[in-house]
């Protein structure tokens, strides 16, 4: 079945620096969703990308969907301690389920 | 507007026992999905319920079963518990865009 692969698995960031996490699929995706899970918490929906080459911004977060709709990225600028958590990409192989990547766990050094 | 509510929050069971987890979806949401999240991994799809029917099932054995009630709430039942069933069980409801997850039930099998 469809799988999405995320890299890196872990991201250690100095506060104030930027970083990017990537999500890749071997198949074309109809859309891709991003979720954030804080330590001890549950996944929280961030955004959905649908169109080829789409770019969406949420404050310091920039989400991009690749032209071929097989990859996506999340870029965070000026990282803050509130950005700590695990970021998951998820894609629907059909209308009824989401396949989640393994996530990128972000820690921040103050 | 209440989000997704799950109960109980924590549960400890012995191998071989049976467990029932409960979920009330977000107001206005008619679709409920269940996910299993092992420590350090992304959520894995168990099944989805819509109109009181199981609409899609993931790669989980028949020991995992569910139900959806006319008010859209749902139950997840797991029989003959194994140590490997220890995980965070997440319920997610959806209507159109993105999934809203509950806080989960942390199940420990000893």
mmCIF file of C-alpha atoms in Angstrom:
data_model
loop_
_atom_site.group_PDB
_atom_site.id
_atom_site.type_symbol
_atom_site.label_atom_id
_atom_site.label_comp_id
_atom_site.label_asym_id
_atom_site.label_seq_id
_atom_site.Cartn_x
_atom_site.Cartn_y
_atom_site.Cartn_z
ATOM 1 C CA UNK A 1 0.000 0.000 0.000
ATOM 2 C CA UNK A 2 0.911 3.625 -0.221
ATOM 3 C CA UNK A 3 3.550 4.773 2.214
ATOM 4 C CA UNK A 4 5.063 8.119 2.996
ATOM 5 C CA UNK A 5 8.626 8.384 4.225
ATOM 6 C CA UNK A 6 9.775 11.246 6.393
ATOM 7 C CA UNK A 7 13.291 12.560 6.911
ATOM 8 C CA UNK A 8 14.975 13.293 9.142
ATOM 9 C CA UNK A 9 13.644 11.164 11.990
ATOM 10 C CA UNK A 10 15.089 13.575 14.533
ATOM 11 C CA UNK A 11 15.882 17.261 14.240
ATOM 12 C CA UNK A 12 17.817 19.080 16.955
ATOM 13 C CA UNK A 13 17.601 22.816 16.369
ATOM 14 C CA UNK A 14 19.138 25.828 18.045
ATOM 15 C CA UNK A 15 16.476 28.319 19.032
ATOM 16 C CA UNK A 16 16.205 30.973 16.348
ATOM 17 C CA UNK A 17 17.467 28.767 13.530
ATOM 18 C CA UNK A 18 15.479 27.445 10.583
ATOM 19 C CA UNK A 19 14.921 23.823 9.600
ATOM 20 C CA UNK A 20 13.064 21.734 7.055
ATOM 21 C CA UNK A 21 11.486 18.297 7.266
ATOM 22 C CA UNK A 22 10.645 16.280 4.189
ATOM 23 C CA UNK A 23 7.969 13.795 3.227
ATOM 24 C CA UNK A 24 8.350 11.536 0.190
ATOM 25 C CA UNK A 25 6.110 9.054 -1.585
ATOM 26 C CA UNK A 26 6.786 6.633 -4.425
ATOM 27 C CA UNK A 27 3.286 7.236 -5.779
ATOM 28 C CA UNK A 28 1.388 10.366 -6.766
ATOM 29 C CA UNK A 29 -0.666 11.719 -3.907
ATOM 30 C CA UNK A 30 -4.139 13.205 -4.173
ATOM 31 C CA UNK A 31 -3.338 15.432 -1.232
ATOM 32 C CA UNK A 32 -1.080 15.551 1.774
ATOM 33 C CA UNK A 33 -1.815 16.600 5.327
ATOM 34 C CA UNK A 34 0.510 17.708 8.108
ATOM 35 C CA UNK A 35 -0.052 17.153 11.802
ATOM 36 C CA UNK A 36 1.843 18.178 14.928
ATOM 37 C CA UNK A 37 1.958 16.075 18.074
ATOM 38 C CA UNK A 38 3.350 17.644 21.229
ATOM 39 C CA UNK A 39 5.090 15.346 23.726
ATOM 40 C CA UNK A 40 2.407 13.367 25.552
ATOM 41 C CA UNK A 41 -0.287 14.804 23.317
ATOM 42 C CA UNK A 42 -2.282 13.818 20.282
ATOM 43 C CA UNK A 43 -1.890 14.744 16.604
ATOM 44 C CA UNK A 44 -3.316 18.137 15.711
ATOM 45 C CA UNK A 45 -4.200 18.951 12.123
ATOM 46 C CA UNK A 46 -2.070 21.742 10.665
ATOM 47 C CA UNK A 47 -2.823 21.909 6.966
ATOM 48 C CA UNK A 48 -3.811 20.088 3.799
ATOM 49 C CA UNK A 49 -2.158 20.599 0.416
ATOM 50 C CA UNK A 50 -3.957 19.547 -2.728
ATOM 51 C CA UNK A 51 -2.561 21.305 -5.786
ATOM 52 C CA UNK A 52 0.709 20.586 -7.561
ATOM 53 C CA UNK A 53 3.366 23.075 -6.435
ATOM 54 C CA UNK A 54 1.098 24.512 -3.762
ATOM 55 C CA UNK A 55 2.703 26.610 -1.038
ATOM 56 C CA UNK A 56 0.897 27.614 2.133
ATOM 57 C CA UNK A 57 2.137 29.604 5.091
ATOM 58 C CA UNK A 58 1.085 29.671 8.712
ATOM 59 C CA UNK A 59 3.111 32.324 10.491
ATOM 60 C CA UNK A 60 6.638 30.845 10.685
ATOM 61 C CA UNK A 61 5.623 27.552 9.036
ATOM 62 C CA UNK A 62 5.777 27.101 5.250
ATOM 63 C CA UNK A 63 4.291 23.990 3.656
ATOM 64 C CA UNK A 64 5.013 22.975 0.093
ATOM 65 C CA UNK A 65 3.621 20.270 -2.195
ATOM 66 C CA UNK A 66 5.915 19.106 -4.961
ATOM 67 C CA UNK A 67 5.193 19.632 -8.625
ATOM 68 C CA UNK A 68 4.822 15.888 -9.158
ATOM 69 C CA UNK A 69 2.702 15.559 -6.005
ATOM 70 C CA UNK A 70 5.060 12.925 -4.659
ATOM 71 C CA UNK A 71 6.779 14.971 -1.988
ATOM 72 C CA UNK A 72 6.131 17.689 0.511
ATOM 73 C CA UNK A 73 8.125 19.787 2.921
ATOM 74 C CA UNK A 74 7.605 21.768 6.081
ATOM 75 C CA UNK A 75 9.980 24.649 6.732
ATOM 76 C CA UNK A 76 10.043 26.429 10.076
ATOM 77 C CA UNK A 77 11.853 29.729 10.437
ATOM 78 C CA UNK A 78 13.227 31.213 13.662
ATOM 79 C CA UNK A 79 12.483 28.083 15.673
ATOM 80 C CA UNK A 80 10.973 28.612 19.101
ATOM 81 C CA UNK A 81 10.608 26.285 22.074
ATOM 82 C CA UNK A 82 6.900 26.074 21.258
ATOM 83 C CA UNK A 83 7.833 24.249 18.044
ATOM 84 C CA UNK A 84 8.933 21.175 20.027
ATOM 85 C CA UNK A 85 7.060 18.027 19.048
ATOM 86 C CA UNK A 86 6.707 15.463 16.298
ATOM 87 C CA UNK A 87 5.559 16.546 12.867
ATOM 88 C CA UNK A 88 3.773 13.952 10.767
ATOM 89 C CA UNK A 89 2.835 14.030 7.145
ATOM 90 C CA UNK A 90 -0.121 11.875 6.166
ATOM 91 C CA UNK A 91 -1.591 10.936 2.839
ATOM 92 C CA UNK A 92 -4.846 9.220 1.928
ATOM 93 C CA UNK A 93 -4.423 6.120 -0.250
ATOM 94 C CA UNK A 94 -8.181 6.246 -0.577
ATOM 95 C CA UNK A 95 -11.025 8.306 0.810
ATOM 96 C CA UNK A 96 -11.307 6.327 3.994
ATOM 97 C CA UNK A 97 -7.912 6.276 5.669
ATOM 98 C CA UNK A 98 -4.733 8.196 6.242
ATOM 99 C CA UNK A 99 -1.267 6.706 6.042
ATOM 100 C CA UNK A 100 1.076 8.498 8.403
ATOM 101 C CA UNK A 101 4.798 8.842 8.071
ATOM 102 C CA UNK A 102 7.001 7.940 11.020
ATOM 103 C CA UNK A 103 7.354 11.615 11.894
ATOM 104 C CA UNK A 104 10.154 14.070 12.524
ATOM 105 C CA UNK A 105 10.749 14.694 16.213
ATOM 106 C CA UNK A 106 11.988 18.208 16.855
ATOM 107 C CA UNK A 107 13.883 19.315 19.934
ATOM 108 C CA UNK A 108 15.024 22.876 20.521
ATOM 109 C CA UNK A 109 18.169 24.062 22.312
ATOM 110 C CA UNK A 110 17.596 27.329 24.084
ATOM 111 C CA UNK B 1 -18.078 23.108 20.607
ATOM 112 C CA UNK B 2 -16.640 19.929 22.081
ATOM 113 C CA UNK B 3 -13.796 18.244 20.285
ATOM 114 C CA UNK B 4 -13.293 14.492 20.138
ATOM 115 C CA UNK B 5 -13.713 12.851 23.522
ATOM 116 C CA UNK B 6 -12.168 9.514 24.407
ATOM 117 C CA UNK B 7 -12.504 7.370 27.501
ATOM 118 C CA UNK B 8 -10.833 6.125 29.525
ATOM 119 C CA UNK B 9 -7.589 8.094 29.334
ATOM 120 C CA UNK B 10 -5.475 5.300 30.759
ATOM 121 C CA UNK B 11 -6.059 1.586 31.165
ATOM 122 C CA UNK B 12 -4.050 -1.365 32.406
ATOM 123 C CA UNK B 13 -5.105 -4.847 31.367
ATOM 124 C CA UNK B 14 -3.711 -8.356 31.672
ATOM 125 C CA UNK B 15 -2.819 -10.538 28.710
ATOM 126 C CA UNK B 16 -5.837 -12.447 27.432
ATOM 127 C CA UNK B 17 -8.348 -9.935 28.707
ATOM 128 C CA UNK B 18 -10.731 -7.888 26.610
ATOM 129 C CA UNK B 19 -10.992 -4.103 26.480
ATOM 130 C CA UNK B 20 -13.511 -1.568 25.193
ATOM 131 C CA UNK B 21 -12.499 1.983 24.342
ATOM 132 C CA UNK B 22 -15.005 4.736 23.662
ATOM 133 C CA UNK B 23 -15.075 7.802 21.459
ATOM 134 C CA UNK B 24 -17.479 10.686 20.945
ATOM 135 C CA UNK B 25 -16.775 12.571 17.737
ATOM 136 C CA UNK B 26 -16.634 16.301 17.286
ATOM 137 C CA UNK B 27 -20.042 17.899 16.898
ATOM 138 C CA UNK B 28 -21.124 17.753 13.262
ATOM 139 C CA UNK B 29 -18.721 14.953 12.358
ATOM 140 C CA UNK B 30 -20.253 11.696 11.161
ATOM 141 C CA UNK B 31 -17.140 9.628 10.442
ATOM 142 C CA UNK B 32 -14.970 8.013 13.097
ATOM 143 C CA UNK B 33 -11.582 6.406 12.541
ATOM 144 C CA UNK B 34 -9.450 4.513 15.014
ATOM 145 C CA UNK B 35 -5.659 4.513 15.022
ATOM 146 C CA UNK B 36 -3.039 2.686 17.063
ATOM 147 C CA UNK B 37 0.137 4.573 17.897
ATOM 148 C CA UNK B 38 3.042 2.641 19.353
ATOM 149 C CA UNK B 39 5.722 4.590 21.154
ATOM 150 C CA UNK B 40 7.921 6.521 18.743
ATOM 151 C CA UNK B 41 5.866 5.644 15.682
ATOM 152 C CA UNK B 42 3.210 7.262 13.558
ATOM 153 C CA UNK B 43 -0.452 6.357 13.998
ATOM 154 C CA UNK B 44 -1.517 3.165 12.216
ATOM 155 C CA UNK B 45 -5.022 2.939 10.768
ATOM 156 C CA UNK B 46 -7.260 0.314 12.383
ATOM 157 C CA UNK B 47 -10.658 1.010 10.799
ATOM 158 C CA UNK B 48 -13.187 3.667 9.924
ATOM 159 C CA UNK B 49 -16.901 3.791 10.656
ATOM 160 C CA UNK B 50 -19.537 5.701 8.771
ATOM 161 C CA UNK B 51 -23.307 5.333 9.037
ATOM 162 C CA UNK B 52 -22.795 2.596 11.634
ATOM 163 C CA UNK B 53 -20.854 0.443 9.177
ATOM 164 C CA UNK B 54 -17.167 -0.422 8.998
ATOM 165 C CA UNK B 55 -16.153 1.269 5.779
ATOM 166 C CA UNK B 56 -12.449 0.487 5.646
ATOM 167 C CA UNK B 57 -10.091 -1.695 7.665
ATOM 168 C CA UNK B 58 -6.351 -1.627 8.126
ATOM 169 C CA UNK B 59 -3.991 -4.540 8.692
ATOM 170 C CA UNK B 60 -5.227 -5.529 12.106
ATOM 171 C CA UNK B 61 -6.450 -8.976 13.183
ATOM 172 C CA UNK B 62 -10.064 -9.830 13.865
ATOM 173 C CA UNK B 63 -9.383 -9.419 17.582
ATOM 174 C CA UNK B 64 -9.915 -5.742 16.854
ATOM 175 C CA UNK B 65 -13.545 -4.898 16.276
ATOM 176 C CA UNK B 66 -15.669 -1.819 16.509
ATOM 177 C CA UNK B 67 -19.065 -0.319 16.462
ATOM 178 C CA UNK B 68 -20.665 3.000 15.648
ATOM 179 C CA UNK B 69 -23.904 4.103 17.241
ATOM 180 C CA UNK B 70 -26.714 6.230 15.746
ATOM 181 C CA UNK B 71 -25.343 9.297 17.550
ATOM 182 C CA UNK B 72 -22.008 8.721 15.705
ATOM 183 C CA UNK B 73 -20.117 7.730 18.841
ATOM 184 C CA UNK B 74 -17.958 4.656 18.503
ATOM 185 C CA UNK B 75 -16.345 1.835 20.419
ATOM 186 C CA UNK B 76 -13.169 -0.110 19.779
ATOM 187 C CA UNK B 77 -13.009 -3.607 21.221
ATOM 188 C CA UNK B 78 -9.886 -5.683 21.482
ATOM 189 C CA UNK B 79 -10.119 -9.336 22.534
ATOM 190 C CA UNK B 80 -7.426 -11.688 23.796
ATOM 191 C CA UNK B 81 -5.014 -8.860 24.551
ATOM 192 C CA UNK B 82 -1.336 -9.327 23.776
ATOM 193 C CA UNK B 83 1.607 -7.446 25.225
ATOM 194 C CA UNK B 84 2.115 -5.942 21.774
ATOM 195 C CA UNK B 85 -1.286 -4.271 21.947
ATOM 196 C CA UNK B 86 0.149 -1.777 24.409
ATOM 197 C CA UNK B 87 -0.127 1.582 22.675
ATOM 198 C CA UNK B 88 -1.938 4.885 22.480
ATOM 199 C CA UNK B 89 -5.301 4.369 20.798
ATOM 200 C CA UNK B 90 -6.511 7.447 18.984
ATOM 201 C CA UNK B 91 -9.964 8.199 17.736
ATOM 202 C CA UNK B 92 -10.339 10.738 14.952
ATOM 203 C CA UNK B 93 -13.477 12.230 13.540
ATOM 204 C CA UNK B 94 -13.846 14.004 10.256
ATOM 205 C CA UNK B 95 -16.376 15.685 8.068
ATOM 206 C CA UNK B 96 -14.547 17.460 5.293
ATOM 207 C CA UNK B 97 -11.050 18.806 5.827
ATOM 208 C CA UNK B 98 -8.544 17.155 8.091
ATOM 209 C CA UNK B 99 -9.022 14.842 11.009
ATOM 210 C CA UNK B 100 -9.678 15.923 14.574
ATOM 211 C CA UNK B 101 -8.036 13.577 17.017
ATOM 212 C CA UNK B 102 -9.021 12.871 20.575
ATOM 213 C CA UNK B 103 -6.475 12.807 23.371
ATOM 214 C CA UNK B 104 -6.312 9.048 23.148
ATOM 215 C CA UNK B 105 -6.481 6.089 25.497
ATOM 216 C CA UNK B 106 -3.139 4.828 26.753
ATOM 217 C CA UNK B 107 -3.494 1.029 26.997
ATOM 218 C CA UNK B 108 -0.892 -0.973 28.858
ATOM 219 C CA UNK B 109 -1.045 -4.768 28.695
ATOM 220 C CA UNK B 110 0.886 -6.586 31.389
#
